[in-house]
Amino acid sequence: MNFPGQDKEELLELKQLLKEYRVLRTEQLYRWFSDKDRRVVGNMLSYLRRGGQLVSDPSGSLLALNEPELKKGLDEKRIAAFWVLAGFADRVEYHACGEYPVQLFFFMAGEEYEIVYVPYGNEGMMGALFSQREQSGTHILVIVETPEQIETLEIPGADWFCTVANDGTIQRYLQEESE
């Protein structure tokens, strides 16, 4: 791979992100590489597209490594979790997809974090799942669809709750302790 003025490691990292998460929004990759000039990230994407190593939807807003993955479409829960992860990109040591109910997990400063998505109406089920888990010191970041869900959620060890808009805007909430 010959990409003038660009580290091959960043191209490999970009491809690894798409391999791990299947389909991402183009803006998510810009946010992940936010320490780089947008033109540099755009050039990396163009380079991979021209080389047949990257495909996009007609609008250019969704990216995948190949057509079959792109046709499967978005996993909105994972997309929301990736927006949260991207906010920590410069400090993340390792990250990967998780298993239900965890959308993805990552390590930062030697500590483990899990990002969980709670669909509206599933608060009781999620609370039951997490109340059965052994407390491990893992930080839990919870994505909800509406702030009203937070009042009914009981997830031991949850550090914070948030909503994630389609454009990646994250609104964080702390759970108030009941007395």
mmCIF file of C-alpha atoms in Angstrom:
data_model
loop_
_atom_site.group_PDB
_atom_site.id
_atom_site.type_symbol
_atom_site.label_atom_id
_atom_site.label_comp_id
_atom_site.label_asym_id
_atom_site.label_seq_id
_atom_site.Cartn_x
_atom_site.Cartn_y
_atom_site.Cartn_z
ATOM 1 C CA MET A 1 0.000 0.000 0.000
ATOM 2 C CA ASN A 2 1.521 3.321 -1.036
ATOM 3 C CA PHE A 3 -0.218 6.366 0.332
ATOM 4 C CA PRO A 4 1.907 9.507 0.096
ATOM 5 C CA GLY A 5 2.268 11.473 3.306
ATOM 6 C CA GLN A 6 0.144 9.074 5.297
ATOM 7 C CA ASP A 7 0.957 6.401 7.780
ATOM 8 C CA LYS A 8 0.027 2.939 6.557
ATOM 9 C CA GLU A 9 -1.032 2.174 10.122
ATOM 10 C CA GLU A 10 -3.914 4.656 9.854
ATOM 11 C CA LEU A 11 -5.163 3.040 6.651
ATOM 12 C CA LEU A 12 -5.003 -0.354 8.330
ATOM 13 C CA GLU A 13 -6.801 1.026 11.374
ATOM 14 C CA LEU A 14 -9.561 2.429 9.168
ATOM 15 C CA LYS A 15 -9.997 -0.941 7.453
ATOM 16 C CA GLN A 16 -9.961 -2.725 10.817
ATOM 17 C CA LEU A 17 -12.759 -0.471 12.084
ATOM 18 C CA LEU A 18 -14.919 -1.465 9.121
ATOM 19 C CA LYS A 19 -13.996 -5.114 9.496
ATOM 20 C CA GLU A 20 -15.004 -5.087 13.174
ATOM 21 C CA TYR A 21 -18.157 -2.947 12.926
ATOM 22 C CA ARG A 22 -19.259 -3.938 9.348
ATOM 23 C CA VAL A 23 -20.949 -0.677 8.299
ATOM 24 C CA LEU A 24 -20.208 2.784 9.673
ATOM 25 C CA ARG A 25 -21.325 6.275 8.850
ATOM 26 C CA THR A 26 -18.681 8.303 7.030
ATOM 27 C CA GLU A 27 -18.918 10.987 9.716
ATOM 28 C CA GLN A 28 -18.061 8.390 12.356
ATOM 29 C CA LEU A 29 -14.708 7.804 10.704
ATOM 30 C CA TYR A 30 -14.061 11.537 10.583
ATOM 31 C CA ARG A 31 -14.824 11.693 14.303
ATOM 32 C CA TRP A 32 -12.640 8.652 15.050
ATOM 33 C CA PHE A 33 -9.719 10.330 13.303
ATOM 34 C CA SER A 34 -10.590 13.783 14.677
ATOM 35 C CA ASP A 35 -6.927 14.461 15.421
ATOM 36 C CA LYS A 36 -6.334 14.443 11.644
ATOM 37 C CA ASP A 37 -7.269 17.125 9.150
ATOM 38 C CA ARG A 38 -10.600 16.232 7.463
ATOM 39 C CA ARG A 39 -8.852 16.370 4.079
ATOM 40 C CA VAL A 40 -6.383 13.709 5.183
ATOM 41 C CA VAL A 41 -9.205 11.402 6.309
ATOM 42 C CA GLY A 42 -11.099 12.126 3.080
ATOM 43 C CA ASN A 43 -7.988 11.276 1.082
ATOM 44 C CA MET A 44 -7.639 7.976 2.947
ATOM 45 C CA LEU A 45 -11.263 7.108 2.153
ATOM 46 C CA SER A 46 -10.822 8.060 -1.515
ATOM 47 C CA TYR A 47 -7.626 6.025 -1.739
ATOM 48 C CA LEU A 48 -9.358 2.924 -0.373
ATOM 49 C CA ARG A 49 -12.394 3.426 -2.642
ATOM 50 C CA ARG A 50 -10.215 3.756 -5.750
ATOM 51 C CA GLY A 51 -8.338 0.618 -4.742
ATOM 52 C CA GLY A 52 -11.582 -1.347 -4.377
ATOM 53 C CA GLN A 53 -11.005 -1.795 -0.643
ATOM 54 C CA LEU A 54 -13.999 0.285 0.422
ATOM 55 C CA VAL A 55 -17.561 0.753 -0.853
ATOM 56 C CA SER A 56 -20.190 3.343 -0.018
ATOM 57 C CA ASP A 57 -23.906 3.819 -0.500
ATOM 58 C CA PRO A 58 -24.978 6.212 -3.310
ATOM 59 C CA SER A 59 -25.022 9.199 -0.930
ATOM 60 C CA GLY A 60 -21.546 8.391 0.391
ATOM 61 C CA SER A 61 -22.802 8.477 3.979
ATOM 62 C CA LEU A 62 -22.367 4.751 4.722
ATOM 63 C CA LEU A 63 -19.144 2.792 4.304
ATOM 64 C CA ALA A 64 -18.237 -0.908 4.312
ATOM 65 C CA LEU A 65 -15.425 -3.107 3.053
ATOM 66 C CA ASN A 66 -17.668 -4.815 0.483
ATOM 67 C CA GLU A 67 -21.117 -4.706 -1.144
ATOM 68 C CA PRO A 68 -22.639 -7.661 0.763
ATOM 69 C CA GLU A 69 -21.856 -5.981 4.100
ATOM 70 C CA LEU A 70 -23.197 -2.655 2.861
ATOM 71 C CA LYS A 71 -26.433 -4.306 1.682
ATOM 72 C CA LYS A 72 -27.008 -5.795 5.138
ATOM 73 C CA GLY A 73 -27.468 -2.225 6.315
ATOM 74 C CA LEU A 74 -26.878 -0.505 9.605
ATOM 75 C CA ASP A 75 -27.135 -1.949 13.058
ATOM 76 C CA GLU A 76 -28.501 1.222 14.671
ATOM 77 C CA LYS A 77 -27.636 0.051 18.193
ATOM 78 C CA ARG A 78 -24.033 -0.587 17.238
ATOM 79 C CA ILE A 79 -23.888 2.708 15.314
ATOM 80 C CA ALA A 80 -25.036 4.566 18.446
ATOM 81 C CA ALA A 81 -22.465 2.696 20.552
ATOM 82 C CA PHE A 82 -19.715 3.558 18.075
ATOM 83 C CA TRP A 83 -20.595 7.266 18.340
ATOM 84 C CA VAL A 84 -19.989 6.972 22.100
ATOM 85 C CA LEU A 85 -16.740 5.050 21.562
ATOM 86 C CA ALA A 86 -15.501 7.627 19.042
ATOM 87 C CA GLY A 87 -15.655 10.255 21.767
ATOM 88 C CA PHE A 88 -12.856 8.389 23.533
ATOM 89 C CA ALA A 89 -10.885 7.453 20.385
ATOM 90 C CA ASP A 90 -7.664 9.174 21.400
ATOM 91 C CA ARG A 91 -7.578 7.284 24.721
ATOM 92 C CA VAL A 92 -8.904 3.835 23.751
ATOM 93 C CA GLU A 93 -6.372 1.036 24.131
ATOM 94 C CA TYR A 94 -8.516 -1.761 22.654
ATOM 95 C CA HIS A 95 -12.119 -2.090 21.466
ATOM 96 C CA ALA A 96 -14.377 -4.743 19.922
ATOM 97 C CA CYS A 97 -17.994 -5.736 19.383
ATOM 98 C CA GLY A 98 -19.649 -7.221 22.435
ATOM 99 C CA GLU A 99 -22.234 -9.918 22.990
ATOM 100 C CA TYR A 100 -25.825 -9.129 23.927
ATOM 101 C CA PRO A 101 -26.658 -7.023 25.834
ATOM 102 C CA VAL A 102 -23.268 -5.310 25.368
ATOM 103 C CA GLN A 103 -22.953 -3.567 21.982
ATOM 104 C CA LEU A 104 -19.224 -3.053 22.313
ATOM 105 C CA PHE A 105 -16.533 -2.941 24.932
ATOM 106 C CA PHE A 106 -13.243 -1.143 25.241
ATOM 107 C CA PHE A 107 -10.285 -0.570 27.511
ATOM 108 C CA MET A 108 -9.107 2.878 28.505
ATOM 109 C CA ALA A 109 -6.454 3.700 31.114
ATOM 110 C CA GLY A 110 -6.310 -0.009 31.916
ATOM 111 C CA GLU A 111 -10.005 -0.205 32.829
ATOM 112 C CA GLU A 112 -12.802 -2.041 31.022
ATOM 113 C CA TYR A 113 -15.889 -0.267 29.714
ATOM 114 C CA GLU A 114 -19.066 -1.694 28.199
ATOM 115 C CA ILE A 115 -21.534 0.232 26.081
ATOM 116 C CA VAL A 116 -25.087 -1.051 26.401
ATOM 117 C CA TYR A 117 -28.110 0.022 24.334
ATOM 118 C CA VAL A 118 -31.522 -0.172 26.009
ATOM 119 C CA PRO A 119 -34.452 -0.020 23.562
ATOM 120 C CA TYR A 120 -37.585 1.732 24.794
ATOM 121 C CA GLY A 121 -39.788 -0.763 26.630
ATOM 122 C CA ASN A 122 -36.912 -3.116 27.545
ATOM 123 C CA GLU A 123 -35.901 -1.366 30.764
ATOM 124 C CA GLY A 124 -37.183 -4.133 33.063
ATOM 125 C CA MET A 125 -35.540 -6.908 31.086
ATOM 126 C CA MET A 126 -32.198 -5.073 30.984
ATOM 127 C CA GLY A 127 -32.384 -4.334 34.685
ATOM 128 C CA ALA A 128 -33.000 -8.029 35.383
ATOM 129 C CA LEU A 129 -30.082 -9.066 33.159
ATOM 130 C CA PHE A 130 -27.667 -6.720 34.868
ATOM 131 C CA SER A 131 -28.870 -7.460 38.400
ATOM 132 C CA GLN A 132 -27.872 -11.111 37.836
ATOM 133 C CA ARG A 133 -24.350 -10.206 36.746
ATOM 134 C CA GLU A 134 -21.529 -10.310 39.211
ATOM 135 C CA GLN A 135 -20.118 -6.861 39.996
ATOM 136 C CA SER A 136 -16.733 -6.824 38.278
ATOM 137 C CA GLY A 137 -15.659 -3.199 38.387
ATOM 138 C CA THR A 138 -16.422 -2.812 34.689
ATOM 139 C CA HIS A 139 -17.660 0.668 33.806
ATOM 140 C CA ILE A 140 -21.051 0.567 32.091
ATOM 141 C CA LEU A 141 -22.148 3.335 29.719
ATOM 142 C CA VAL A 142 -25.843 3.059 28.895
ATOM 143 C CA ILE A 143 -27.517 4.395 25.753
ATOM 144 C CA VAL A 144 -31.260 5.011 26.059
ATOM 145 C CA GLU A 145 -33.713 6.175 23.422
ATOM 146 C CA THR A 146 -35.350 8.738 25.712
ATOM 147 C CA PRO A 147 -34.211 10.348 28.985
ATOM 148 C CA GLU A 148 -37.447 9.155 30.649
ATOM 149 C CA GLN A 149 -36.158 5.570 30.511
ATOM 150 C CA ILE A 150 -33.430 6.391 33.021
ATOM 151 C CA GLU A 151 -35.912 6.698 35.897
ATOM 152 C CA THR A 152 -37.041 3.092 35.444
ATOM 153 C CA LEU A 153 -33.625 1.557 34.755
ATOM 154 C CA GLU A 154 -31.724 -0.198 37.483
ATOM 155 C CA ILE A 155 -28.330 -1.192 36.135
ATOM 156 C CA PRO A 156 -25.779 -1.718 38.903
ATOM 157 C CA GLY A 157 -22.444 -0.174 38.022
ATOM 158 C CA ALA A 158 -23.803 2.183 35.355
ATOM 159 C CA ASP A 159 -21.447 5.175 35.184
ATOM 160 C CA TRP A 160 -23.701 7.311 33.044
ATOM 161 C CA PHE A 161 -26.606 7.272 30.641
ATOM 162 C CA CYS A 162 -26.935 9.054 27.325
ATOM 163 C CA THR A 163 -29.020 9.537 24.241
ATOM 164 C CA VAL A 164 -27.347 9.517 20.834
ATOM 165 C CA ALA A 165 -28.801 11.444 17.887
ATOM 166 C CA ASN A 166 -28.366 10.240 14.295
ATOM 167 C CA ASP A 167 -25.724 12.917 13.722
ATOM 168 C CA GLY A 168 -23.679 11.614 16.653
ATOM 169 C CA THR A 169 -24.680 14.272 19.168
ATOM 170 C CA ILE A 170 -24.475 12.729 22.627
ATOM 171 C CA GLN A 171 -26.454 14.007 25.600
ATOM 172 C CA ARG A 172 -25.153 12.578 28.886
ATOM 173 C CA TYR A 173 -27.194 12.068 32.054
ATOM 174 C CA LEU A 174 -26.247 10.931 35.524
ATOM 175 C CA GLN A 175 -28.647 8.616 37.313
ATOM 176 C CA GLU A 176 -29.971 10.247 40.439
ATOM 177 C CA GLU A 177 -29.560 8.154 43.554
ATOM 178 C CA SER A 178 -32.850 7.251 45.220
ATOM 179 C CA GLU A 179 -33.033 7.696 48.977
#
